[in-house]
């Protein structure tokens, strides 16, 4: 999947005068409509967004129920289900926006990061669509898409800002200097935050995906167990979540072996506090270090209620404005891909 920003002409290695005119014509328009395809994990999603900010339709066919019984996403099963869903998701995206494909200017698609087989379904669909309709095609990074979800939720938001990107596969602090200029200032050295939530939920016998369940149970518990591992990284903007995850697993196994009762609520509250403190403290530290006065949260773990509350509190104390996308745009969707695709196309 070795392409970054391509259009159908470049993919076939010939760019005609007519193709160049097409792109120039689109750039002159007041309203540029991007249709985006997202299939990197277990959601088949297609959305149409105008000028990178206005959602005209946002269709998501989730496979969560299918993967639940396996306790996580099974890549091959995900790919097959994308194939089965993608055409009807496409038709619904156009119908919901009350548009035909002729009203769309640009096609965008997630090219990575994600499950290769799953990505391939979306990429092939988007390439075929762009080729058949002679529309430019833009390949979008899933991670950059998550950041762009905030442009859809907050119309006034513009770079520069510091972004905490926390999903099932990634945890990073990114300095967003401009729409397309992103610099990594901190990352996880082992597990992603969402991955740790999912694994902790699994060891507690809670359903997949673990994050929302842990979040819910944590509200009813007390953070009275010390899971802060010795390995927690100090003096760096990088994260490590493998230590805290192992601390929880060891705690649960020990209690089980001794036939002692486990208070799942307290385990969730203690684990969550440990992870949230680490994420929020380091992001605020990064914003101060780089002199930016806005923090943006992106990715599925951004839906976490304690993370939102703690980020709000610490940002207020430090005169930093804080943004996170509305709940439905935190997790995987294609509207965020269309938004970033628009800025790439421009
Ligand atoms: O961004 P996303 O939908 O998919 C990826 O690109 O990975 O993120 C999914 C991750 C899962 O690990 C899920 O457990 C986590 O986000 N998540 C949460 C919450 N809601 C979803 N983690 C903590 N608290 C939540 N409320
Ligand atoms: Zn994601």
mmCIF file of C-alpha atoms and ligand atoms in Angstrom:
data_model
loop_
_atom_site.group_PDB
_atom_site.id
_atom_site.type_symbol
_atom_site.label_atom_id
_atom_site.label_comp_id
_atom_site.label_asym_id
_atom_site.label_seq_id
_atom_site.Cartn_x
_atom_site.Cartn_y
_atom_site.Cartn_z
ATOM 1 C CA UNK A 1 0.000 0.000 0.000
ATOM 2 C CA UNK A 2 2.812 2.330 -0.902
ATOM 3 C CA UNK A 3 1.025 5.534 -1.793
ATOM 4 C CA UNK A 4 0.461 8.738 0.119
ATOM 5 C CA UNK A 5 -1.219 11.465 -1.905
ATOM 6 C CA UNK A 6 -2.296 10.190 -5.241
ATOM 7 C CA UNK A 7 -4.937 10.808 -7.798
ATOM 8 C CA UNK A 8 -6.101 8.336 -10.377
ATOM 9 C CA UNK A 9 -3.939 9.874 -13.079
ATOM 10 C CA UNK A 10 -0.739 9.525 -11.072
ATOM 11 C CA UNK A 11 -1.594 5.929 -10.251
ATOM 12 C CA UNK A 12 -1.614 5.184 -13.940
ATOM 13 C CA UNK A 13 1.427 7.337 -14.457
ATOM 14 C CA UNK A 14 -0.053 9.720 -16.958
ATOM 15 C CA UNK A 15 -1.433 13.124 -16.261
ATOM 16 C CA UNK A 16 -3.287 14.658 -19.143
ATOM 17 C CA UNK A 17 -4.150 18.296 -19.681
ATOM 18 C CA UNK A 18 -7.780 17.422 -19.096
ATOM 19 C CA UNK A 19 -6.970 15.893 -15.697
ATOM 20 C CA UNK A 20 -5.111 19.018 -14.603
ATOM 21 C CA UNK A 21 -8.101 21.122 -15.686
ATOM 22 C CA UNK A 22 -10.404 18.944 -13.593
ATOM 23 C CA UNK A 23 -8.374 19.634 -10.465
ATOM 24 C CA UNK A 24 -8.126 23.374 -11.202
ATOM 25 C CA UNK A 25 -11.893 23.507 -11.757
ATOM 26 C CA UNK A 26 -12.568 21.804 -8.418
ATOM 27 C CA UNK A 27 -10.221 24.170 -6.577
ATOM 28 C CA UNK A 28 -12.190 27.152 -7.926
ATOM 29 C CA UNK A 29 -15.451 25.898 -6.404
ATOM 30 C CA UNK A 30 -16.994 27.495 -3.270
ATOM 31 C CA UNK A 31 -18.053 24.101 -2.026
ATOM 32 C CA UNK A 32 -15.749 21.120 -2.379
ATOM 33 C CA UNK A 33 -17.385 17.818 -1.446
ATOM 34 C CA UNK A 34 -15.194 14.921 -0.391
ATOM 35 C CA UNK A 35 -16.549 11.375 -0.180
ATOM 36 C CA UNK A 36 -14.345 9.331 2.165
ATOM 37 C CA UNK A 37 -14.023 5.601 2.765
ATOM 38 C CA UNK A 38 -12.719 4.149 6.062
ATOM 39 C CA UNK A 39 -12.202 0.415 6.614
ATOM 40 C CA UNK A 40 -9.032 0.169 8.703
ATOM 41 C CA UNK A 41 -10.437 -1.953 11.529
ATOM 42 C CA UNK A 42 -13.950 -3.180 12.332
ATOM 43 C CA UNK A 43 -16.053 -0.303 11.020
ATOM 44 C CA UNK A 44 -17.087 0.048 7.371
ATOM 45 C CA UNK A 45 -17.692 3.766 7.034
ATOM 46 C CA UNK A 46 -18.417 6.220 4.204
ATOM 47 C CA UNK A 47 -19.119 9.902 4.644
ATOM 48 C CA UNK A 48 -19.550 13.024 2.535
ATOM 49 C CA UNK A 49 -18.163 16.273 3.963
ATOM 50 C CA UNK A 50 -18.276 19.780 2.483
ATOM 51 C CA UNK A 51 -15.226 22.059 2.725
ATOM 52 C CA UNK A 52 -13.657 19.843 5.383
ATOM 53 C CA UNK A 53 -16.083 20.986 8.071
ATOM 54 C CA UNK A 54 -19.735 20.271 7.205
ATOM 55 C CA UNK A 55 -20.965 16.667 7.457
ATOM 56 C CA UNK A 56 -23.566 15.884 4.777
ATOM 57 C CA UNK A 57 -23.739 12.183 5.634
ATOM 58 C CA UNK A 58 -21.841 9.838 7.929
ATOM 59 C CA UNK A 59 -22.662 6.141 7.644
ATOM 60 C CA UNK A 60 -20.962 3.576 9.896
ATOM 61 C CA UNK A 61 -21.598 -0.181 9.726
ATOM 62 C CA UNK A 62 -19.962 -1.542 12.857
ATOM 63 C CA UNK A 63 -18.825 -5.151 13.292
ATOM 64 C CA UNK A 64 -18.447 -4.916 17.078
ATOM 65 C CA UNK A 65 -21.159 -7.554 17.726
ATOM 66 C CA UNK A 66 -19.456 -9.977 15.306
ATOM 67 C CA UNK A 67 -16.022 -9.689 16.985
ATOM 68 C CA UNK A 68 -17.347 -9.601 20.563
ATOM 69 C CA UNK A 69 -17.462 -13.379 20.838
ATOM 70 C CA UNK A 70 -13.730 -13.570 20.005
ATOM 71 C CA UNK A 71 -12.823 -10.911 22.592
ATOM 72 C CA UNK A 72 -11.180 -8.740 19.915
ATOM 73 C CA UNK A 73 -11.058 -8.019 16.199
ATOM 74 C CA UNK A 74 -10.276 -11.034 13.958
ATOM 75 C CA UNK A 75 -8.586 -9.511 10.868
ATOM 76 C CA UNK A 76 -9.837 -11.998 8.264
ATOM 77 C CA UNK A 77 -13.402 -11.807 9.579
ATOM 78 C CA UNK A 78 -13.166 -7.993 9.454
ATOM 79 C CA UNK A 79 -12.048 -8.028 5.791
ATOM 80 C CA UNK A 80 -14.887 -10.324 4.735
ATOM 81 C CA UNK A 81 -17.474 -8.208 6.497
ATOM 82 C CA UNK A 82 -16.131 -5.021 4.900
ATOM 83 C CA UNK A 83 -16.626 -6.616 1.482
ATOM 84 C CA UNK A 84 -20.212 -7.509 2.332
ATOM 85 C CA UNK A 85 -21.091 -4.079 3.744
ATOM 86 C CA UNK A 86 -19.249 -1.560 1.589
ATOM 87 C CA UNK A 87 -21.647 -1.206 -1.377
ATOM 88 C CA UNK A 88 -24.722 -0.623 0.766
ATOM 89 C CA UNK A 89 -22.814 1.767 3.044
ATOM 90 C CA UNK A 90 -21.830 3.728 -0.093
ATOM 91 C CA UNK A 91 -25.406 3.881 -1.348
ATOM 92 C CA UNK A 92 -26.692 5.013 2.040
ATOM 93 C CA UNK A 93 -23.992 7.723 2.294
ATOM 94 C CA UNK A 94 -25.190 9.241 -1.003
ATOM 95 C CA UNK A 95 -28.882 8.812 -0.128
ATOM 96 C CA UNK A 96 -28.506 10.391 3.349
ATOM 97 C CA UNK A 97 -26.769 13.411 1.790
ATOM 98 C CA UNK A 98 -29.437 13.513 -0.932
ATOM 99 C CA UNK A 99 -26.698 13.556 -3.574
ATOM 100 C CA UNK A 100 -25.515 11.483 -6.510
ATOM 101 C CA UNK A 101 -21.855 10.656 -7.166
ATOM 102 C CA UNK A 102 -21.812 13.471 -9.765
ATOM 103 C CA UNK A 103 -22.188 15.966 -6.877
ATOM 104 C CA UNK A 104 -18.980 14.665 -5.265
ATOM 105 C CA UNK A 105 -15.648 16.310 -6.208
ATOM 106 C CA UNK A 106 -12.951 14.229 -4.546
ATOM 107 C CA UNK A 107 -12.638 10.661 -3.219
ATOM 108 C CA UNK A 108 -10.578 10.068 -0.054
ATOM 109 C CA UNK A 109 -9.646 6.794 1.591
ATOM 110 C CA UNK A 110 -7.759 5.594 4.665
ATOM 111 C CA UNK A 111 -4.574 3.909 3.424
ATOM 112 C CA UNK A 112 -3.112 3.144 6.928
ATOM 113 C CA UNK A 113 -2.579 2.571 9.792
ATOM 114 C CA UNK A 114 -4.744 -0.487 10.274
ATOM 115 C CA UNK A 115 -5.319 -4.118 9.380
ATOM 116 C CA UNK A 116 -3.890 -4.672 5.910
ATOM 117 C CA UNK A 117 -6.692 -6.907 4.611
ATOM 118 C CA UNK A 118 -9.356 -4.581 5.989
ATOM 119 C CA UNK A 119 -7.669 -1.485 4.528
ATOM 120 C CA UNK A 120 -7.397 -3.167 1.162
ATOM 121 C CA UNK A 121 -11.185 -3.424 0.816
ATOM 122 C CA UNK A 122 -11.653 0.331 1.274
ATOM 123 C CA UNK A 123 -8.643 1.241 -0.866
ATOM 124 C CA UNK A 124 -9.730 -0.959 -3.783
ATOM 125 C CA UNK A 125 -13.296 0.328 -3.554
ATOM 126 C CA UNK A 126 -12.114 3.970 -3.540
ATOM 127 C CA UNK A 127 -9.625 3.407 -6.372
ATOM 128 C CA UNK A 128 -12.297 1.772 -8.539
ATOM 129 C CA UNK A 129 -14.767 4.557 -7.766
ATOM 130 C CA UNK A 130 -12.228 7.304 -8.541
ATOM 131 C CA UNK A 131 -11.174 5.582 -11.760
ATOM 132 C CA UNK A 132 -14.715 4.995 -12.985
ATOM 133 C CA UNK A 133 -15.907 8.518 -12.173
ATOM 134 C CA UNK A 134 -12.641 10.303 -13.131
ATOM 135 C CA UNK A 135 -12.355 11.994 -9.752
ATOM 136 C CA UNK A 136 -9.134 12.712 -7.870
ATOM 137 C CA UNK A 137 -8.232 10.245 -5.129
ATOM 138 C CA UNK A 138 -6.501 11.167 -1.881
ATOM 139 C CA UNK A 139 -4.931 8.616 0.500
ATOM 140 C CA UNK A 140 -5.385 9.668 4.138
ATOM 141 C CA UNK A 141 -3.592 8.541 7.314
ATOM 142 C CA UNK A 142 -6.064 7.165 9.845
ATOM 143 C CA UNK A 143 -4.237 8.921 12.684
ATOM 144 C CA UNK A 144 -4.357 12.303 10.963
ATOM 145 C CA UNK A 145 -8.036 11.629 10.333
ATOM 146 C CA UNK A 146 -8.671 11.222 14.061
ATOM 147 C CA UNK A 147 -7.089 14.638 14.651
ATOM 148 C CA UNK A 148 -9.303 16.183 11.932
ATOM 149 C CA UNK A 149 -12.443 14.889 13.725
ATOM 150 C CA UNK A 150 -12.024 17.995 15.862
ATOM 151 C CA UNK A 151 -12.444 20.314 12.838
ATOM 152 C CA UNK A 152 -15.905 18.798 12.383
ATOM 153 C CA UNK A 153 -16.878 19.240 16.041
ATOM 154 C CA UNK A 154 -15.340 22.700 16.503
ATOM 155 C CA UNK A 155 -15.822 24.922 13.470
ATOM 156 C CA UNK A 156 -13.588 27.660 14.915
ATOM 157 C CA UNK A 157 -10.624 25.349 15.623
ATOM 158 C CA UNK A 158 -7.465 26.056 13.655
ATOM 159 C CA UNK A 159 -3.848 24.945 14.135
ATOM 160 C CA UNK A 160 -1.470 25.380 15.894
ATOM 161 C CA UNK A 161 -2.343 23.078 18.791
ATOM 162 C CA UNK A 162 -1.010 20.123 20.762
ATOM 163 C CA UNK A 163 -2.906 16.892 20.115
ATOM 164 C CA UNK A 164 -3.243 13.868 22.364
ATOM 165 C CA UNK A 165 -4.037 11.018 19.984
ATOM 166 C CA UNK A 166 -5.223 7.952 21.898
ATOM 167 C CA UNK A 167 -6.819 4.968 20.176
ATOM 168 C CA UNK A 168 -6.782 1.190 20.224
ATOM 169 C CA UNK A 169 -3.552 1.105 18.248
ATOM 170 C CA UNK A 170 -1.832 4.428 18.938
ATOM 171 C CA UNK A 171 -0.930 6.769 21.771
ATOM 172 C CA UNK A 172 0.938 9.894 20.820
ATOM 173 C CA UNK A 173 1.393 13.561 21.530
ATOM 174 C CA UNK A 174 1.530 15.434 18.233
ATOM 175 C CA UNK A 175 2.335 19.095 17.620
ATOM 176 C CA UNK A 176 -0.071 20.199 14.884
ATOM 177 C CA UNK A 177 1.560 23.323 13.477
ATOM 178 C CA UNK A 178 -0.661 23.446 10.413
ATOM 179 C CA UNK A 179 -3.337 21.275 8.768
ATOM 180 C CA UNK A 180 -0.649 19.141 7.156
ATOM 181 C CA UNK A 181 2.373 19.851 9.346
ATOM 182 C CA UNK A 182 2.407 17.392 12.228
ATOM 183 C CA UNK A 183 5.391 16.641 14.476
ATOM 184 C CA UNK A 184 5.531 13.701 16.874
ATOM 185 C CA UNK A 185 6.686 14.887 20.309
ATOM 186 C CA UNK A 186 5.811 11.813 22.395
ATOM 187 C CA UNK A 187 4.652 8.259 21.818
ATOM 188 C CA UNK A 188 4.127 4.971 23.629
ATOM 189 C CA UNK A 189 7.165 2.755 23.974
ATOM 190 C CA UNK A 190 4.981 -0.362 24.301
ATOM 191 C CA UNK A 191 1.169 -0.744 24.430
ATOM 192 C CA UNK A 192 -1.334 1.818 23.172
ATOM 193 C CA UNK A 193 -3.677 3.258 25.819
ATOM 194 C CA UNK A 194 -6.787 1.674 24.227
ATOM 195 C CA UNK A 195 -5.015 -1.670 23.984
ATOM 196 C CA UNK A 196 -4.309 -1.522 27.741
ATOM 197 C CA UNK A 197 -7.998 -0.732 28.425
ATOM 198 C CA UNK A 198 -9.057 -3.689 26.251
ATOM 199 C CA UNK A 199 -6.595 -6.121 27.877
ATOM 200 C CA UNK A 200 -7.518 -5.073 31.419
ATOM 201 C CA UNK A 201 -11.200 -5.531 30.562
ATOM 202 C CA UNK A 202 -10.438 -8.978 29.188
ATOM 203 C CA UNK A 203 -8.632 -10.166 32.333
ATOM 204 C CA UNK A 204 -11.617 -8.931 34.377
ATOM 205 C CA UNK A 205 -13.985 -10.923 32.138
ATOM 206 C CA UNK A 206 -15.584 -7.774 30.697
ATOM 207 C CA UNK A 207 -16.789 -7.590 27.067
ATOM 208 C CA UNK A 208 -14.945 -6.127 24.074
ATOM 209 C CA UNK A 209 -14.286 -3.242 23.487
ATOM 210 C CA UNK A 210 -13.049 -2.767 27.024
ATOM 211 C CA UNK A 211 -12.686 1.008 27.188
ATOM 212 C CA UNK A 212 -16.345 1.999 27.541
ATOM 213 C CA UNK A 213 -17.036 -0.766 30.130
ATOM 214 C CA UNK A 214 -13.979 0.086 32.242
ATOM 215 C CA UNK A 215 -15.017 3.753 32.060
ATOM 216 C CA UNK A 216 -18.521 2.863 33.297
ATOM 217 C CA UNK A 217 -17.392 0.581 36.149
ATOM 218 C CA UNK A 218 -14.689 3.046 37.254
ATOM 219 C CA UNK A 219 -17.424 5.557 38.096
ATOM 220 C CA UNK A 220 -18.754 3.164 40.750
ATOM 221 C CA UNK A 221 -15.333 2.323 42.257
ATOM 222 C CA UNK A 222 -12.521 3.910 44.267
ATOM 223 C CA UNK A 223 -9.013 4.386 42.945
ATOM 224 C CA UNK A 224 -7.548 2.733 46.064
ATOM 225 C CA UNK A 225 -5.172 0.173 44.483
ATOM 226 C CA UNK A 226 -1.695 1.282 43.510
ATOM 227 C CA UNK A 227 -1.033 0.094 39.966
ATOM 228 C CA UNK A 228 1.538 2.790 39.223
ATOM 229 C CA UNK A 229 4.424 0.676 37.953
ATOM 230 C CA UNK A 230 8.025 1.411 38.744
ATOM 231 C CA UNK A 231 8.568 1.578 34.996
ATOM 232 C CA UNK A 232 6.376 4.669 34.509
ATOM 233 C CA UNK A 233 8.467 6.959 32.343
ATOM 234 C CA UNK A 234 9.663 10.143 34.006
ATOM 235 C CA UNK A 235 11.466 13.065 32.386
ATOM 236 C CA UNK A 236 10.158 12.231 28.901
ATOM 237 C CA UNK A 237 7.015 12.910 26.916
ATOM 238 C CA UNK A 238 6.821 9.226 25.963
ATOM 239 C CA UNK A 239 4.327 6.842 27.562
ATOM 240 C CA UNK A 240 4.499 3.258 28.776
ATOM 241 C CA UNK A 241 1.331 1.310 29.558
ATOM 242 C CA UNK A 242 2.609 -2.231 29.589
ATOM 243 C CA UNK A 243 3.717 -1.959 33.262
ATOM 244 C CA UNK A 244 0.341 -0.818 34.564
ATOM 245 C CA UNK A 245 -1.437 -3.473 32.480
ATOM 246 C CA UNK A 246 0.841 -6.196 33.905
ATOM 247 C CA UNK A 247 0.317 -4.858 37.439
ATOM 248 C CA UNK A 248 -3.457 -5.273 36.992
ATOM 249 C CA UNK A 249 -3.087 -8.758 35.473
ATOM 250 C CA UNK A 250 -0.804 -9.884 38.354
ATOM 251 C CA UNK A 251 -3.221 -8.418 40.923
ATOM 252 C CA UNK A 252 -6.187 -10.276 39.410
ATOM 253 C CA UNK A 253 -4.297 -13.581 39.113
ATOM 254 C CA UNK A 254 -3.052 -13.379 42.711
ATOM 255 C CA UNK A 255 -6.516 -12.646 44.060
ATOM 256 C CA UNK A 256 -7.993 -15.488 41.990
ATOM 257 C CA UNK A 257 -5.342 -17.978 43.199
ATOM 258 C CA UNK A 258 -6.038 -17.005 46.826
ATOM 259 C CA UNK A 259 -9.782 -17.307 46.245
ATOM 260 C CA UNK A 260 -10.209 -13.687 47.258
ATOM 261 C CA UNK A 261 -12.974 -11.515 45.898
ATOM 262 C CA UNK A 262 -12.055 -8.889 43.299
ATOM 263 C CA UNK A 263 -13.831 -5.546 43.324
ATOM 264 C CA UNK A 264 -13.898 -4.914 39.553
ATOM 265 C CA UNK A 265 -15.072 -1.349 40.080
ATOM 266 C CA UNK A 266 -12.022 -0.504 42.237
ATOM 267 C CA UNK A 267 -9.651 -2.219 39.789
ATOM 268 C CA UNK A 268 -11.147 -0.217 36.907
ATOM 269 C CA UNK A 269 -11.029 3.076 38.843
ATOM 270 C CA UNK A 270 -7.410 2.518 39.930
ATOM 271 C CA UNK A 271 -6.196 1.430 36.488
ATOM 272 C CA UNK A 272 -8.037 4.227 34.700
ATOM 273 C CA UNK A 273 -6.696 6.911 37.058
ATOM 274 C CA UNK A 274 -3.138 5.719 36.461
ATOM 275 C CA UNK A 275 -3.496 5.856 32.656
ATOM 276 C CA UNK A 276 -5.451 9.115 32.561
ATOM 277 C CA UNK A 277 -2.998 10.935 34.881
ATOM 278 C CA UNK A 278 -0.112 9.904 32.651
ATOM 279 C CA UNK A 279 -1.869 10.975 29.421
ATOM 280 C CA UNK A 280 -3.141 14.312 30.697
ATOM 281 C CA UNK A 281 -0.043 15.396 32.648
ATOM 282 C CA UNK A 282 2.277 14.749 29.720
ATOM 283 C CA UNK A 283 0.051 16.462 27.165
ATOM 284 C CA UNK A 284 -0.193 19.607 29.283
ATOM 285 C CA UNK A 285 3.567 19.471 29.850
ATOM 286 C CA UNK A 286 4.071 19.211 26.061
ATOM 287 C CA UNK A 287 1.798 22.205 25.391
ATOM 288 C CA UNK A 288 3.742 24.297 27.888
ATOM 289 C CA UNK A 289 7.093 23.130 26.530
ATOM 290 C CA UNK A 290 6.168 24.056 22.934
ATOM 291 C CA UNK A 291 4.306 27.238 23.891
ATOM 292 C CA UNK A 292 0.870 26.373 22.471
ATOM 293 C CA UNK A 293 -2.338 27.401 24.214
ATOM 294 C CA UNK A 294 -4.708 24.796 22.744
ATOM 295 C CA UNK A 295 -4.977 21.065 23.446
ATOM 296 C CA UNK A 296 -7.004 18.764 21.228
ATOM 297 C CA UNK A 297 -7.876 15.172 22.127
ATOM 298 C CA UNK A 298 -8.417 12.589 19.379
ATOM 299 C CA UNK A 299 -9.139 8.849 19.048
ATOM 300 C CA UNK A 300 -11.404 6.326 20.764
ATOM 301 C CA UNK A 301 -9.894 6.695 24.258
ATOM 302 C CA UNK A 302 -10.738 10.405 23.945
ATOM 303 C CA UNK A 303 -14.311 9.315 24.744
ATOM 304 C CA UNK A 304 -13.192 8.439 28.301
ATOM 305 C CA UNK A 305 -15.108 10.502 30.859
ATOM 306 C CA UNK A 306 -12.275 10.762 33.399
ATOM 307 C CA UNK A 307 -9.823 11.812 30.689
ATOM 308 C CA UNK A 308 -12.201 14.559 29.593
ATOM 309 C CA UNK A 309 -12.769 15.791 33.161
ATOM 310 C CA UNK A 310 -9.100 15.757 34.142
ATOM 311 C CA UNK A 311 -8.018 17.406 30.870
ATOM 312 C CA UNK A 312 -10.601 20.147 31.376
ATOM 313 C CA UNK A 313 -9.445 20.753 34.956
ATOM 314 C CA UNK A 314 -5.714 20.858 34.195
ATOM 315 C CA UNK A 315 -6.202 22.991 31.071
ATOM 316 C CA UNK A 316 -8.221 25.534 33.041
ATOM 317 C CA UNK A 317 -5.486 25.711 35.667
ATOM 318 C CA UNK A 318 -2.907 26.390 32.944
ATOM 319 C CA UNK A 319 -4.954 28.789 30.763
ATOM 320 C CA UNK A 320 -5.104 26.293 27.924
ATOM 321 C CA UNK A 321 -8.225 25.906 25.749
ATOM 322 C CA UNK A 322 -9.275 22.284 25.466
ATOM 323 C CA UNK A 323 -11.165 20.550 22.631
ATOM 324 C CA UNK A 324 -12.311 17.006 22.045
ATOM 325 C CA UNK A 325 -14.605 15.724 19.312
ATOM 326 C CA UNK A 326 -18.234 14.886 20.031
ATOM 327 C CA UNK A 327 -18.542 11.301 21.224
ATOM 328 C CA UNK A 328 -19.688 9.854 17.885
ATOM 329 C CA UNK A 329 -16.624 11.302 16.111
ATOM 330 C CA UNK A 330 -14.084 10.050 18.706
ATOM 331 C CA UNK A 331 -14.232 6.460 17.463
ATOM 332 C CA UNK A 332 -13.675 5.331 13.872
ATOM 333 C CA UNK A 333 -15.698 7.116 11.172
ATOM 334 C CA UNK A 334 -15.176 8.324 7.604
ATOM 335 C CA UNK A 335 -16.145 11.979 8.181
ATOM 336 C CA UNK A 336 -12.775 12.592 9.844
ATOM 337 C CA UNK A 337 -11.038 11.032 6.808
ATOM 338 C CA UNK A 338 -13.027 13.326 4.485
ATOM 339 C CA UNK A 339 -12.037 16.358 6.567
ATOM 340 C CA UNK A 340 -8.314 15.620 6.434
ATOM 341 C CA UNK A 341 -8.683 14.545 2.778
ATOM 342 C CA UNK A 342 -10.081 18.000 1.986
ATOM 343 C CA UNK A 343 -7.029 19.759 3.443
ATOM 344 C CA UNK A 344 -4.693 17.381 1.614
ATOM 345 C CA UNK A 345 -6.511 17.972 -1.666
ATOM 346 C CA UNK A 346 -6.280 21.764 -1.255
HETATM 347 O O1 LIG B 1 -10.067 5.184 17.590
HETATM 348 P P1 LIG B 1 -10.725 3.892 17.801
HETATM 349 O O2 LIG B 1 -12.205 3.781 17.558
HETATM 350 O O3 LIG B 1 -10.100 2.777 16.927
HETATM 351 C C1 LIG B 1 -8.739 2.718 16.659
HETATM 352 O O4 LIG B 1 -8.299 3.416 15.709
HETATM 353 O O5 LIG B 1 -8.060 1.991 17.409
HETATM 354 O O6 LIG B 1 -10.381 3.452 19.288
HETATM 355 C C2 LIG B 1 -10.830 2.257 19.846
HETATM 356 C C3 LIG B 1 -10.297 2.178 21.250
HETATM 357 C C4 LIG B 1 -10.585 0.833 21.912
HETATM 358 O O7 LIG B 1 -9.388 0.356 22.494
HETATM 359 C C5 LIG B 1 -11.623 1.172 22.965
HETATM 360 O O8 LIG B 1 -11.570 0.315 24.099
HETATM 361 C C6 LIG B 1 -11.247 2.599 23.320
HETATM 362 O O9 LIG B 1 -10.906 3.182 22.089
HETATM 363 N N1 LIG B 1 -12.336 3.351 23.951
HETATM 364 C C7 LIG B 1 -12.274 3.826 25.215
HETATM 365 C C8 LIG B 1 -13.537 4.420 25.488
HETATM 366 N N2 LIG B 1 -14.309 4.304 24.371
HETATM 367 C C9 LIG B 1 -13.555 3.645 23.439
HETATM 368 N N3 LIG B 1 -11.279 3.781 26.123
HETATM 369 C C10 LIG B 1 -11.520 4.346 27.317
HETATM 370 N N4 LIG B 1 -12.696 4.921 27.672
HETATM 371 C C11 LIG B 1 -13.724 4.990 26.786
HETATM 372 N N5 LIG B 1 -14.883 5.555 27.146
HETATM 373 ZN ZN1 LIG B 2 -9.185 4.841 14.943
#
